[in-house]
Each structure stands twice: as structure tokens, then as C-alpha cells.
Short mmCIF file of C-alpha atoms in Angstrom, two decimals:
data_model
loop_
_atom_site.label_atom_id
_atom_site.label_comp_id
_atom_site.label_asym_id
_atom_site.label_seq_id
_atom_site.Cartn_x
_atom_site.Cartn_y
_atom_site.Cartn_z
CA UNK A 179 23.14 24.98 -9.40
CA UNK A 180 24.74 24.88 -12.85
CA UNK A 181 27.40 22.24 -13.40
CA UNK A 182 28.98 20.74 -16.49
CA UNK A 183 28.17 17.20 -15.41
CA UNK A 184 24.52 17.90 -14.70
CA UNK A 185 24.25 19.80 -17.97
CA UNK A 186 25.72 16.95 -20.05
CA UNK A 187 23.46 14.34 -18.48
CA UNK A 188 20.51 16.72 -18.31
CA UNK A 189 17.91 14.00 -17.75
CA UNK A 190 19.35 13.15 -14.32
CA UNK A 191 18.32 16.52 -12.90
CA UNK A 192 15.20 17.15 -14.99
CA UNK A 193 11.56 17.63 -14.03
CA UNK A 194 9.34 15.90 -16.62
CA UNK A 195 5.73 16.91 -17.28
CA UNK A 196 3.36 14.66 -19.26
CA UNK A 197 0.67 16.34 -21.39
CA UNK A 198 -1.72 15.38 -24.17
CA UNK A 199 -2.05 17.77 -27.12
CA UNK A 200 -5.70 16.75 -27.57
CA UNK A 201 -6.72 17.75 -24.04
CA UNK A 202 -4.35 20.64 -23.30
CA UNK A 203 -5.75 23.72 -25.07
CA UNK A 204 -7.91 24.36 -28.16
CA UNK A 205 -6.73 27.39 -30.16
CA UNK A 206 -9.25 27.36 -33.04
CA UNK A 207 -12.55 26.55 -31.32
CA UNK A 208 -13.17 23.14 -32.87
CA UNK A 209 -13.29 21.41 -29.48
CA UNK A 210 -9.98 19.58 -29.94
CA UNK A 211 -6.70 20.59 -28.35
CA UNK A 212 -3.96 21.38 -30.84
CA UNK A 213 -0.29 22.23 -31.18
CA UNK A 214 -1.00 25.95 -31.45
CA UNK A 215 -2.91 25.78 -28.17
CA UNK A 216 -0.08 23.87 -26.57
CA UNK A 217 2.43 26.46 -27.76
CA UNK A 218 0.40 29.34 -26.30
CA UNK A 219 0.32 27.65 -22.91
CA UNK A 220 4.00 26.71 -22.66
CA UNK A 221 4.52 29.76 -20.44
CA UNK A 222 2.53 27.90 -17.77
CA UNK A 223 5.12 25.11 -17.75
CA UNK A 224 7.94 27.63 -17.70
CA UNK A 225 6.42 29.35 -14.67
CA UNK A 226 6.00 26.00 -12.96
CA UNK A 227 9.69 25.27 -13.46
CA UNK A 228 9.28 22.24 -15.72
CA UNK A 229 12.41 21.42 -17.74
CA UNK A 230 11.07 18.64 -19.99
CA UNK A 231 7.70 18.16 -21.68
CA UNK A 232 6.62 14.63 -22.60
CA UNK A 233 3.86 14.56 -25.23
CA UNK A 234 1.45 11.70 -25.66
CA UNK A 235 0.88 10.56 -29.29
CA UNK A 236 -0.17 13.24 -31.78
CA UNK A 237 0.31 11.16 -34.95
CA UNK A 238 -2.51 10.30 -37.38
CA UNK A 239 -4.71 7.66 -35.80
CA UNK A 240 -8.26 6.25 -35.83
CA UNK A 241 -8.14 6.86 -32.03
CA UNK A 242 -9.19 3.34 -31.13
CA UNK A 243 -6.64 3.49 -28.29
CA UNK A 244 -6.40 7.25 -27.76
CA UNK A 245 -3.69 7.72 -30.39
CA UNK A 246 -1.54 4.70 -29.63
CA UNK A 247 -2.94 3.02 -32.76
CA UNK A 248 -0.84 4.90 -35.30
CA UNK A 249 -1.35 5.06 -39.06
CA UNK A 250 1.62 7.30 -39.95
CA UNK A 251 4.81 7.74 -37.91
CA UNK A 252 6.00 10.62 -40.07
CA UNK A 253 3.17 13.12 -39.63
CA UNK A 254 0.99 15.10 -37.24
CA UNK A 255 -2.72 14.29 -37.05
CA UNK A 256 -4.46 17.15 -38.95
CA UNK A 257 -6.80 17.59 -35.99
CA UNK A 258 -3.81 18.81 -34.01
CA UNK A 259 -2.07 20.88 -36.68
CA UNK A 260 0.86 20.36 -39.03
CA UNK A 261 4.56 19.62 -38.92
CA UNK A 262 5.03 23.37 -39.17
CA UNK A 263 3.00 23.82 -35.99
CA UNK A 264 5.11 21.15 -34.34
CA UNK A 265 8.35 22.92 -35.24
CA UNK A 266 6.94 26.22 -33.96
CA UNK A 267 6.11 24.53 -30.68
CA UNK A 268 9.63 23.09 -30.42
CA UNK A 269 11.14 26.52 -31.11
CA UNK A 270 8.99 28.19 -28.46
CA UNK A 271 9.77 25.48 -25.92
CA UNK A 272 13.46 25.85 -26.63
CA UNK A 273 13.23 29.60 -26.06
CA UNK A 274 11.71 28.85 -22.65
CA UNK A 275 14.39 26.32 -21.77
CA UNK A 276 12.03 23.33 -22.09
CA UNK A 277 13.10 20.12 -23.80
CA UNK A 278 10.50 17.93 -25.53
CA UNK A 279 10.10 14.14 -25.50
CA UNK A 280 7.58 12.45 -27.81
CA UNK A 281 5.94 9.07 -27.49
CA UNK A 282 7.63 6.34 -29.52
CA UNK A 283 5.17 3.52 -30.23
CA UNK A 284 7.18 0.93 -32.13
CA UNK A 285 5.70 -2.33 -30.87
CA UNK A 286 2.58 -2.13 -33.06
CA UNK A 287 0.63 -0.10 -35.61
CA UNK A 288 -3.03 0.40 -36.32
CA UNK A 289 -4.41 -2.22 -38.71
CA UNK A 290 -5.41 0.80 -40.81
CA UNK A 291 -1.73 1.66 -41.30
CA UNK A 292 -0.76 1.40 -45.01
CA UNK A 293 1.91 -1.17 -44.07
CA UNK A 294 -0.68 -3.55 -42.64
CA UNK A 295 -3.15 -2.91 -45.43
CA UNK A 296 -0.52 -3.89 -48.01
CA UNK A 297 0.68 -6.80 -45.88
CA UNK A 298 -2.77 -8.40 -45.68
CA UNK A 299 -3.38 -8.26 -49.45
CA UNK A 300 -0.53 -10.54 -50.54
CA UNK A 301 1.92 -12.92 -48.91
CA UNK A 302 4.51 -11.71 -51.38
CA UNK A 303 4.30 -8.09 -50.28
CA UNK A 304 7.47 -6.66 -48.72
CA UNK A 305 5.25 -5.53 -45.88
CA UNK A 306 4.03 -9.05 -45.08
CA UNK A 307 7.09 -9.66 -42.92
CA UNK A 308 6.53 -6.36 -41.10
CA UNK A 309 3.99 -8.20 -38.90
CA UNK A 310 3.66 -11.53 -37.09
CA UNK A 311 1.50 -14.09 -38.87
CA UNK A 312 0.49 -17.69 -38.23
CA UNK A 313 -1.66 -20.25 -40.02
CA UNK A 314 -3.00 -21.42 -36.67
CA UNK A 315 -3.80 -19.82 -33.33
CA UNK A 316 -0.63 -20.10 -31.31
CA UNK A 317 -0.46 -20.45 -27.54
CA UNK A 318 -1.09 -17.22 -25.69
CA UNK A 319 2.31 -15.71 -24.76
CA UNK A 320 0.97 -14.55 -21.38
CA UNK A 321 -2.13 -13.04 -19.83
CA UNK A 322 -3.74 -10.51 -22.17
CA UNK A 323 -2.71 -6.89 -21.64
CA UNK A 324 -6.23 -5.60 -21.02
CA UNK A 325 -8.26 -8.22 -19.10
CA UNK A 326 -11.97 -7.71 -19.59
CA UNK A 327 -11.47 -5.78 -22.84
CA UNK A 328 -9.36 -8.26 -24.80
CA UNK A 329 -9.85 -12.02 -25.25
CA UNK A 330 -6.78 -13.12 -27.20
CA UNK A 331 -3.51 -12.00 -28.74
CA UNK A 332 -4.25 -13.73 -32.07
CA UNK A 333 -6.94 -12.65 -34.54
CA UNK A 334 -7.82 -14.14 -37.93
CA UNK A 335 -7.71 -11.71 -40.85
CA UNK A 336 -9.99 -12.73 -43.71
CA UNK A 337 -8.06 -10.81 -46.36
CA UNK A 338 -4.70 -12.26 -45.31
CA UNK A 339 -6.00 -15.76 -44.66
CA UNK A 340 -3.86 -15.95 -41.51
CA UNK A 341 -3.87 -14.98 -37.86
CA UNK A 342 -1.91 -11.91 -36.78
CA UNK A 343 -0.51 -11.25 -33.32
CA UNK A 344 -1.47 -8.24 -31.21
CA UNK A 345 -0.29 -7.83 -27.63
CA UNK A 346 -2.99 -5.21 -27.17
CA UNK A 347 -6.31 -4.72 -28.98
CA UNK A 348 -7.10 -6.55 -32.21
CA UNK A 349 -6.98 -3.25 -34.13
CA UNK A 350 -3.28 -2.87 -33.27
CA UNK A 351 -1.06 -5.44 -35.01
CA UNK A 352 2.39 -6.23 -33.57
CA UNK A 353 5.41 -5.43 -35.70
CA UNK A 354 8.04 -8.07 -36.45
CA UNK A 355 11.31 -6.64 -35.16
CA UNK A 356 13.35 -9.46 -36.70
CA UNK A 357 12.68 -8.09 -40.17
CA UNK A 358 15.56 -5.75 -41.17
CA UNK A 359 13.15 -3.54 -43.11
CA UNK A 360 11.25 -2.79 -39.88
CA UNK A 361 14.46 -1.71 -38.18
CA UNK A 362 15.33 0.48 -41.17
CA UNK A 363 11.93 2.18 -41.00
CA UNK A 364 12.28 2.77 -37.27
CA UNK A 365 15.66 4.40 -37.78
CA UNK A 366 13.95 6.78 -40.22
CA UNK A 367 11.23 7.52 -37.66
CA UNK A 368 13.81 8.36 -35.01
CA UNK A 369 15.79 10.43 -37.49
CA UNK A 370 12.83 12.57 -38.54
CA UNK A 371 11.77 13.65 -35.06
CA UNK A 372 15.36 14.18 -33.91
CA UNK A 373 15.94 16.47 -36.90
CA UNK A 374 12.84 18.45 -35.88
CA UNK A 375 14.47 19.24 -32.54
CA UNK A 376 13.17 16.87 -29.90
CA UNK A 377 15.37 15.69 -27.02
CA UNK A 378 14.26 12.09 -26.94
CA UNK A 379 11.47 9.54 -26.84
CA UNK A 380 9.27 7.93 -24.23
CA UNK A 381 9.36 4.34 -25.44
CA UNK A 382 5.93 2.72 -25.17
CA UNK A 383 5.67 -0.95 -24.10
CA UNK A 384 9.41 -1.57 -24.09
CA UNK A 385 9.25 -5.29 -23.14
CA UNK A 386 6.72 -6.01 -25.91
CA UNK A 387 8.67 -3.89 -28.39
CA UNK A 388 11.78 -6.06 -28.21
CA UNK A 389 10.24 -9.53 -27.84
CA UNK A 390 10.33 -12.06 -30.71
CA UNK A 391 7.29 -14.18 -29.77
CA UNK A 392 5.29 -15.01 -32.88
CA UNK A 393 8.33 -14.84 -35.17
CA UNK A 394 10.76 -17.48 -36.45
CA UNK A 395 13.59 -16.04 -34.34
CA UNK A 396 12.26 -16.43 -30.83
CA UNK A 397 15.42 -18.23 -29.64
CA UNK A 398 17.90 -15.85 -31.20
CA UNK A 399 19.53 -12.97 -29.31
CA UNK A 400 17.61 -9.75 -29.73
CA UNK A 401 19.73 -6.76 -30.73
CA UNK A 402 16.87 -4.54 -31.89
CA UNK A 403 16.99 -2.25 -28.85
CA UNK A 404 20.75 -1.99 -29.01
CA UNK A 405 20.52 -0.90 -32.65
CA UNK A 406 17.98 1.80 -31.79
CA UNK A 407 20.17 3.07 -28.92
CA UNK A 408 23.25 3.21 -31.15
CA UNK A 409 21.30 5.08 -33.84
CA UNK A 410 20.03 7.57 -31.26
CA UNK A 411 23.53 8.18 -29.94
CA UNK A 412 24.93 8.66 -33.46
CA UNK A 413 22.26 11.13 -34.52
CA UNK A 414 22.05 13.09 -31.27
CA UNK A 415 24.58 12.69 -28.51
CA UNK A 416 22.33 14.12 -25.81
CA UNK A 417 18.95 12.59 -26.74
CA UNK A 418 17.43 9.88 -24.56
CA UNK A 419 15.06 6.95 -24.44
CA UNK A 420 12.68 6.91 -21.45
CA UNK A 421 11.47 3.33 -21.35
CA UNK A 422 8.12 2.03 -20.12
CA UNK A 423 8.81 -1.40 -18.63
CA UNK A 424 6.60 -2.60 -15.79
CA UNK A 425 9.00 -5.32 -14.72
CA UNK A 426 10.75 -6.58 -11.61
CA UNK A 427 14.00 -4.97 -10.42
CA UNK A 428 15.91 -8.01 -11.65
CA UNK A 429 14.60 -7.47 -15.19
CA UNK A 430 15.29 -3.73 -15.25
CA UNK A 431 19.02 -4.29 -15.69
CA UNK A 432 18.57 -5.81 -19.16
CA UNK A 433 17.17 -2.52 -20.45
CA UNK A 434 19.85 -0.28 -18.93
CA UNK A 435 22.66 -2.44 -20.36
CA UNK A 436 22.05 -4.21 -23.66
CA UNK A 437 24.50 -6.68 -25.24
CA UNK A 438 27.28 -5.40 -23.00
CA UNK A 439 26.74 -1.76 -23.97
CA UNK A 440 24.53 1.19 -23.13
CA UNK A 441 20.80 0.65 -23.09
CA UNK A 442 18.02 3.14 -22.44
CA UNK A 443 19.00 6.16 -20.39
CA UNK A 444 15.85 6.13 -18.24
CA UNK A 445 13.22 3.68 -17.03
CA UNK A 446 9.96 4.33 -15.21
CA UNK A 447 10.19 2.72 -11.78
CA UNK A 448 6.82 0.97 -11.56
CA UNK A 449 7.93 -1.07 -8.54
CA UNK A 450 8.65 1.98 -6.38
CA UNK A 451 5.46 3.68 -7.56
CA UNK A 452 3.34 0.73 -6.44
CA UNK A 453 5.29 0.54 -3.19
CA UNK A 454 4.70 4.24 -2.61
CA UNK A 455 0.92 3.73 -2.73
CA UNK A 456 1.14 0.69 -0.45
CA UNK A 457 3.11 2.86 1.96
CA UNK A 458 0.45 5.58 1.81
CA UNK A 459 -2.25 2.97 2.45
CA UNK A 460 -0.44 1.49 5.46
CA UNK A 461 1.03 4.70 6.83
CA UNK A 462 4.37 2.90 6.85
CA UNK A 463 7.66 3.67 5.12
CA UNK A 464 8.68 0.00 4.88
CA UNK A 465 7.34 -0.73 1.34
CA UNK A 466 9.23 2.21 -0.18
CA UNK A 467 12.42 1.32 1.69
CA UNK A 468 12.22 -2.25 0.41
CA UNK A 469 11.56 -1.12 -3.18
CA UNK A 470 14.40 1.40 -3.20
CA UNK A 471 16.88 -1.03 -1.73
CA UNK A 472 15.95 -3.67 -4.34
CA UNK A 473 16.93 -1.44 -7.26
CA UNK A 474 19.78 -2.86 -9.36
CA UNK A 475 23.03 -1.00 -9.88
CA UNK A 476 22.76 1.73 -12.52
CA UNK A 477 25.27 2.62 -15.24
CA UNK A 478 26.60 6.17 -14.98
CA UNK A 479 24.34 7.53 -17.72
CA UNK A 480 21.19 5.82 -16.43
CA UNK A 481 18.39 7.13 -14.24
CA UNK A 482 15.02 6.09 -12.85
CA UNK A 483 11.89 8.12 -13.56
CA UNK A 484 9.66 8.39 -10.48
CA UNK A 485 5.94 9.09 -10.62
CA UNK A 486 2.99 9.08 -8.25
CA UNK A 487 0.60 9.05 -11.20
CA UNK A 488 0.88 9.03 -14.95
CA UNK A 489 -1.44 8.96 -17.95
CA UNK A 490 -2.34 5.26 -17.75
CA UNK A 491 -4.04 3.31 -15.02
CA UNK A 492 -2.09 3.25 -11.76
CA UNK A 493 -0.73 -0.25 -12.33
CA UNK A 494 -0.37 -2.31 -9.14
CA UNK A 495 0.52 -5.52 -10.93
CA UNK A 496 3.87 -5.88 -9.13
CA UNK A 497 2.15 -6.05 -5.74
CA UNK A 498 0.80 -9.27 -4.25
CA UNK A 499 -2.95 -9.83 -4.32
CA UNK A 500 -3.22 -8.92 -0.64
CA UNK A 501 -1.14 -5.77 -1.02
CA UNK A 502 -3.16 -4.69 -4.04
CA UNK A 503 -6.37 -5.15 -2.06
CA UNK A 504 -4.98 -2.86 0.65
CA UNK A 505 -4.34 -0.11 -1.89
CA UNK A 506 -7.73 -0.62 -3.52
CA UNK A 507 -9.47 -0.38 -0.14
CA UNK A 508 -7.68 2.87 0.71
CA UNK A 509 -7.76 4.69 -2.63
CA UNK A 510 -10.18 2.90 -4.98
CA UNK A 511 -12.95 1.59 -2.75
CA UNK A 512 -15.56 1.41 -5.53
CA UNK A 513 -15.41 -1.05 -8.41
CA UNK A 514 -15.74 1.81 -10.92
CA UNK A 515 -12.43 3.19 -9.58
CA UNK A 516 -10.58 0.09 -10.79
CA UNK A 517 -9.58 -1.28 -14.16
CA UNK A 518 -8.19 -4.57 -15.53
CA UNK A 519 -8.26 -6.08 -12.03
CA UNK A 520 -4.83 -4.61 -11.31
CA UNK A 521 -5.06 -0.83 -11.61
CA UNK A 522 -6.73 2.38 -10.52
CA UNK A 523 -8.24 4.88 -12.95
CA UNK A 524 -8.37 7.84 -10.59
CA UNK A 525 -6.30 10.99 -10.42
CA UNK A 526 -3.90 11.78 -7.58
CA UNK A 527 -6.05 14.41 -5.84
CA UNK A 528 -9.20 12.30 -5.89
CA UNK A 529 -7.38 9.24 -4.57
CA UNK A 530 -6.24 11.32 -1.61
CA UNK A 531 -9.67 12.79 -0.94
CA UNK A 532 -8.53 16.23 -2.16
CA UNK A 533 -6.63 16.55 1.13
CA UNK A 534 -4.10 19.28 0.33
CA UNK A 535 -1.56 18.05 2.88
CA UNK A 536 -1.64 14.49 1.58
CA UNK A 537 -1.37 15.71 -2.02
CA UNK A 538 1.70 17.75 -1.14
CA UNK A 539 3.23 14.82 0.73
CA UNK A 540 2.74 12.50 -2.27
CA UNK A 541 4.26 15.03 -4.68
CA UNK A 542 7.10 15.90 -2.30
CA UNK A 543 7.96 12.24 -1.87
CA UNK A 544 7.91 11.68 -5.62
CA UNK A 545 10.30 14.59 -6.13
CA UNK A 546 12.59 13.46 -3.30
CA UNK A 547 13.01 9.86 -4.43
CA UNK A 548 16.38 9.06 -6.04
CA UNK A 549 15.81 9.67 -9.73
CA UNK A 550 13.91 12.10 -11.95
CA UNK A 551 10.33 13.13 -11.11
CA UNK A 552 7.50 12.86 -13.65
CA UNK A 553 4.27 14.84 -13.18
CA UNK A 554 0.95 14.29 -14.96
CA UNK A 555 -0.74 17.39 -16.34
CA UNK A 556 -3.31 18.79 -13.92
CA UNK A 557 -1.85 17.12 -10.84
CA UNK A 558 -0.01 20.34 -10.06
CA UNK A 559 -3.33 22.07 -9.38
CA UNK A 560 -5.24 19.11 -7.93
CA UNK A 561 -7.47 18.20 -10.88
CA UNK A 562 -9.95 15.38 -10.45
CA UNK A 563 -10.79 12.57 -12.84
CA UNK A 564 -13.92 11.97 -14.89
CA UNK A 565 -15.21 8.47 -14.16
CA UNK A 566 -17.89 8.80 -16.84
CA UNK A 567 -15.14 8.26 -19.41
CA UNK A 568 -14.21 4.65 -20.21
CA UNK A 569 -11.11 2.92 -18.89
CA UNK A 570 -7.90 4.91 -18.70
CA UNK A 571 -9.52 7.94 -20.33
CA UNK A 572 -10.85 8.87 -16.88
CA UNK A 573 -7.50 10.55 -16.11
CA UNK A 574 -7.05 12.03 -19.61
CA UNK A 575 -9.65 14.76 -19.19
CA UNK A 576 -9.24 18.37 -20.46
CA UNK A 577 -6.83 20.67 -18.66
CA UNK A 578 -8.56 23.20 -16.41
CA UNK A 579 -7.36 26.74 -17.13
CA UNK A 580 -10.16 28.88 -15.69
CA UNK A 581 -13.52 28.68 -13.86
CA UNK A 582 -15.31 29.70 -17.09
CA UNK A 583 -17.05 27.49 -19.67
CA UNK A 584 -15.21 24.23 -20.40
CA UNK A 585 -12.58 25.29 -17.89
CA UNK A 586 -10.97 27.54 -20.48
CA UNK A 587 -9.96 24.52 -22.56
CA UNK A 588 -12.11 25.43 -25.56
CA UNK A 589 -14.77 27.85 -26.74
CA UNK A 590 -16.59 25.09 -28.63
CA UNK A 591 -19.96 23.74 -27.54
CA UNK A 592 -18.92 20.17 -28.39
CA UNK A 593 -15.59 19.02 -26.97
CA UNK A 594 -13.14 16.28 -27.88
CA UNK A 595 -13.64 15.03 -24.33
CA UNK A 596 -16.04 16.53 -21.77
CA UNK A 597 -14.74 19.05 -19.24
CA UNK A 598 -15.85 18.32 -15.68
CA UNK A 599 -17.26 21.42 -13.97
CA UNK A 600 -18.55 20.33 -10.57
CA UNK A 601 -17.17 18.57 -7.54
CA UNK A 602 -13.99 19.24 -5.56
CA UNK A 603 -11.77 18.47 -8.57
CA UNK A 604 -13.85 20.15 -11.29
CA UNK A 605 -12.80 23.32 -13.08
CA UNK A 606 -15.04 25.64 -11.09
CA UNK A 607 -13.14 24.73 -7.92
CA UNK A 608 -9.73 23.80 -9.38
CA UNK A 609 -8.11 25.77 -12.21
CA UNK A 610 -4.92 27.54 -13.16
CA UNK A 611 -6.33 31.08 -13.16
CA UNK A 612 -7.39 30.91 -9.51
CA UNK A 613 -4.13 29.33 -8.34
CA UNK A 614 -1.41 30.90 -10.42
CA UNK A 615 -1.07 34.09 -8.36
CA UNK A 616 -2.22 32.69 -5.03
CA UNK A 617 0.88 32.06 -2.87
CA UNK A 618 -1.05 29.55 -0.75
CA UNK A 619 -2.26 27.46 -3.70
CA UNK A 620 -1.11 23.99 -4.69
CA UNK A 621 0.28 25.43 -7.93
CA UNK A 622 2.49 27.87 -5.99
CA UNK A 623 3.71 25.12 -3.69
CA UNK A 624 4.52 22.80 -6.61
CA UNK A 625 6.44 25.61 -8.36
CA UNK A 626 8.46 26.15 -5.19
CA UNK A 627 9.10 22.43 -4.73
CA UNK A 628 10.30 22.12 -8.34
CA UNK A 629 12.60 25.12 -7.89
CA UNK A 630 14.14 23.56 -4.77
CA UNK A 631 14.41 20.17 -6.51
CA UNK A 632 16.36 21.75 -9.36
CA UNK A 633 18.61 23.82 -7.08
CA UNK A 634 19.99 20.77 -5.27
CA UNK A 635 21.37 18.15 -7.67
CA UNK A 636 22.03 15.79 -4.75
CA UNK A 637 18.43 14.62 -5.16
CA UNK A 638 18.85 13.64 -8.81
CA UNK A 639 22.52 12.86 -8.96
CA UNK A 640 23.65 11.87 -5.51
CA UNK A 641 24.65 8.65 -3.89
CA UNK A 642 21.79 7.79 -1.61
CA UNK A 643 20.75 5.53 1.21
CA UNK A 644 17.69 5.04 3.38
CA UNK A 645 18.17 5.66 7.11
CA UNK A 646 16.22 3.65 9.65
CA UNK A 647 14.53 5.63 12.40
CA UNK A 648 12.44 4.60 15.40
CA UNK A 649 9.11 5.73 13.93
CA UNK A 650 8.07 3.27 11.16
CA UNK A 651 5.84 5.85 9.47
CA UNK A 652 8.78 8.13 8.59
CA UNK A 653 10.81 7.62 5.42
CA UNK A 654 14.30 9.12 5.68
CA UNK A 655 16.60 9.32 2.65
CA UNK A 656 20.10 10.77 2.60
CA UNK A 657 21.52 12.04 -0.70
CA UNK A 658 25.12 13.13 -1.23
CA UNK A 659 26.77 14.63 -4.27
CA UNK A 660 30.19 16.23 -4.20
CA UNK A 661 30.14 18.53 -1.16
CA UNK A 662 26.35 18.62 -0.86
CA UNK A 663 24.30 16.53 1.54
CA UNK A 664 20.53 16.46 1.97
CA UNK A 665 18.21 14.57 4.27
CA UNK A 666 14.55 14.26 3.35
CA UNK A 667 11.95 13.10 5.87
CA UNK A 668 8.36 12.16 4.96
CA UNK A 669 5.70 11.11 7.45
CA UNK A 670 3.29 8.71 5.76
CA UNK A 671 0.85 8.61 8.67
CA UNK A 672 -1.98 10.84 9.86
CA UNK A 673 -0.45 11.04 13.34
CA UNK A 674 2.36 13.58 13.91
CA UNK A 675 5.85 12.12 14.29
CA UNK A 676 8.96 13.12 16.20
CA UNK A 677 12.50 12.12 15.26
CA UNK A 678 15.53 12.59 17.50
CA UNK A 679 18.63 13.67 15.51
CA UNK A 680 21.14 11.12 16.72
CA UNK A 681 23.36 8.49 15.15
CA UNK A 682 23.27 8.93 11.35
CA UNK A 683 21.08 12.01 11.83
CA UNK A 684 23.19 13.76 14.48
CA UNK A 685 24.40 16.38 11.99
CA UNK A 686 20.84 17.61 11.45
CA UNK A 687 21.32 19.94 14.39
CA UNK A 688 23.28 22.06 11.89
CA UNK A 689 20.86 21.66 8.96
CA UNK A 690 18.57 24.22 7.38
CA UNK A 691 15.17 23.49 5.87
CA UNK A 692 14.72 24.08 2.14
CA UNK A 693 11.18 22.65 1.85
CA UNK A 694 8.62 21.49 4.36
CA UNK A 695 5.56 22.13 6.47
CA UNK A 696 4.63 25.78 6.70
CA UNK A 697 2.52 25.20 9.81
CA UNK A 698 5.53 24.25 11.95
CA UNK A 699 8.82 25.85 10.82
CA UNK A 700 11.98 23.83 11.30
CA UNK A 701 14.04 24.73 14.35
CA UNK A 702 17.35 22.86 14.62
CA UNK A 703 17.61 21.23 18.03
CA UNK A 704 17.01 18.00 19.88
CA UNK A 705 13.90 16.87 18.01
CA UNK A 706 12.49 17.05 14.48
CA UNK A 707 8.72 17.26 14.35
CA UNK A 708 6.62 16.22 11.37
CA UNK A 709 2.91 17.01 11.27
CA UNK A 710 0.18 14.76 9.85
CA UNK A 711 1.48 13.67 6.46
CA UNK A 712 4.30 16.13 7.06
CA UNK A 713 7.69 16.35 5.38
CA UNK A 714 10.96 18.24 5.62
CA UNK A 715 13.83 18.54 3.19
CA UNK A 716 16.94 19.50 5.14
CA UNK A 717 20.35 20.49 3.79
CA UNK A 718 23.59 20.43 5.68
CA UNK A 719 26.19 23.15 5.14
CA UNK A 720 29.08 22.31 2.79
#
């Protein structure tokens, strides 16, 4: 459905797809994915129905943290191509109706960045104030970001003669947002990529980006984020910030509304994601219902981004210890499946035992939740992880295009990251070529689900509520927008479920199914049946 409102606020009815240039497709046979390879494979995203591509960092970097340790915000890493290749990719994506978001990593730089190298040489350098320095080790601001891999947030630099702060690894120094020169540089960074045609930024580590710990202004109001939002709105009226903030619902509001004005347009909903996996583990809808109903009120322009999995560890930090143990026991039973004591480093399909029905349920639920769905590359075909890779890299393995050598990712004998051939999630069993024209494949189902999701803006735009039913394993959400009304039902248990359409669901006797179980077609009547891990999206006539 095309509508002026949904077109203006495009992000509220988008389908976002996260990909990594380095692991997507290699065009020149050097074993590293590149922008030219990405461009050649954009037709895959178009066929899938994706409206927005989110790219992980492709800037110059020593790759100490997979590209999040940046040495130049204004360039493309030569391994991936040039700015010309980037512009060609943007043009091709635009021709296919695909918007592009790029990662914005403004909380820190690599210590190899020229700014830090100049800052450490002299206290009088204009770049000295770009970072956070101390003559003594200050108190730790909180638990380290990567337990087991990181001991402190302060490291002594011999050349500088002082300690510098780093929320993450010691090779990534935190920027000082209270310095006006830092803000000026960040405006230039935003301006460059907006001029090259992107539609917005995924903002990395939003809470750390705007904090003033380790500076002389820790008690002063922070207007840094507000300034970035105002700059974005001035330069491009329809560009967005998609913020990464793994915080409680009460804290989310401060990012949507900053200093009494507009904040970021979108936030990842980590709380609902964690609740979704607790619900899958228990076979109960209650955790998702509680998470959804705890969401704060949203400004008109704002939206949540929903995901079952993304490119980092599946962070369960917002669950209690007992709840986290339940999820670990169900989906990460081995210690090697876990990371940082709080997360899971497995892909969606592997976590669900490559059970096609459970995979479809998880993806259907993610796309039905109030907000905008985000998919990780490879999850649309059921790719598995590679646990031989360290940490979070286990889920950042090469895309699987064919059953041939290296899964069609590259013709090189030595790859940027190994391609996994065997097992139920390896490229011999799971790849695009085998699924793309198979109507029964996961790819074909995902393409259909995305098409339905885009056709009915109630799901992204509508006023919504959860509806309580007698079976605790069934999650029921009603979404209304203008004259449209949809009811989605998802059975989180292995046992089939039956729902009687009465009370708030009485109108379902007139509904038609737009997505659901193929094994048991929907027949309007006295009862609604849902198979094991079954689901139905029902729409009532206008």
C-alpha cells in the first residue's frame, strides 16, 4: 500500500537487512568481499523485498575489532574499494528502490587514527582534547564492555605520559564529546556520507557516545546528540539515526526526545529481543507481552527496530540471571556457544536446531512485532555460524551463495574469513542458488513474509495492543491503522494450540489469512488452530 504518510516516514514501514561488505561477495578474487561484489548482489536483496540495507563498517581500520576501530571516517578501506565504488553501489541500490544506512562509530577511534597519534605526542596539540586523559587511573565507570577480554577502561600511554579512557578495547580510545572541535568534525563526517546519497546512520554504542565520564564536564547537560540530530535534519530532511542502546525501557525515552526536541528516529529494542528468546525457551508468550507493554510512549516520528538476531552477540544482559540461564540452557547449552557471560554467539538457525518451522516462527514474530524488522544477512536462508572463529565473529561468516567452493563467496584459495562447508548450516546444504527458485525454501517464505509485511502498514504504523487468550503459549497482537485491522497469532510451544474467536477476537470469523501455516489452511469458524510453533496473520475487511 502506497501512502503519503508512510512514504514521508519511510523507516516506519521498512524492512532492514544488515550485511558486511567484507563477507558478502568478493568480485576480484583476493579473498575479501568488496563494494563491487556487494553491488553485483544487490539484486538478491531486491528479490527478497528488502527496502533498506545497513552496512557494517567499511572504513580504513587495523581490524582489531572487525572494523569498529576506525582510522579515517572520510574514506573507504582500500581492501573494499574506493569512494567511487561506494557511489556506484548507492546508485545501483537507489535504482532497485533500496535505501542504505552506514555504521556511525563516533564514540571512539583506533589509537592508530592520526588524531590520536598527534594527541599523544604533545599536550599542546589541538587533538589532545579530542580524547579523554587522566594523570591517574580513575574509578571504573561500570563493568567493562567485554568481560574476559578487557581488564580496564583506562590504559597508560607512554608517549602521552597519561592514561586514556576506552570503553571497549585498549586499542580504541574514547573521544571527548565536550570538545567543540570533535562536534565540528562529526558534523563533517555526517555531511560527507549524506552528500554521497545514504539515507541515514546506525549509531554504534549510543549511550557511550553521549556520556561525559572522563571529561571535566561530567555534571553538565549533554547536548551533543541533539546537535547531531539537528545537523542531520538540516542536511537531509528524510535521513535517520538508528540508535544502538541496550538500555531499560525507562532509559529509552531520553534518546527519542532530547532536550525537549526530537531525538533519534529509531532504537533497537534489546529488551523485547531478549524477552522473545525467553519466550521461545519457555514456550510462553508472557515475556514478550510484558516487554511490549513496558515500552515508553513514542513521538510521532519514532520507531522501534525489532530483531531476532543481529551481527553482535545475542545480548541477554537485560534478563535476570535465572532468565538468562533458561535461554542458555535452551539455545546455547555448551560453553563455547556463549560469550562475555551474558550473550550467545550462535546464528538463528543453529540456535533453533535448524528446525524450519521454528525458524519461520521466530522470523514471523520478529516481522509482526510493533516496529520495523531487522534481518541479519544469511538468516533468510538458514545459515549456520562458525564457532571456530573467535567471539562475535562466529556469526560474521561469509555469505553462502552456492554449493560450490567457498560457497560462491570468492574464487580465492585464501579467504578473509573461512567459509563453512559442512553441517546442516554449511554452504553445501544451505545456499542462495538452491533456494532462490524453490517455492518451498526458507528464502521463498521469507520473501513472501516481507511482501506481506510491506503490504499492510498496520504492522509498522498502527496502534497496537496485546490480547490475552486462554492458551499461555499463544501471543496475540492487534494492530490498527486507519481502516485496516490485523490480528497476528504466534504459538511459541511445540504442542498445537486452539483459540476460540470470542470477546476481542469475535470478529476473526470474518478475517482472511495473509500469512501462516501451509500445513493447515485457515478456515474462518468457531476455532483457530495453530500447529507446533505455528502462526497466522489475519486481516479483517475494511
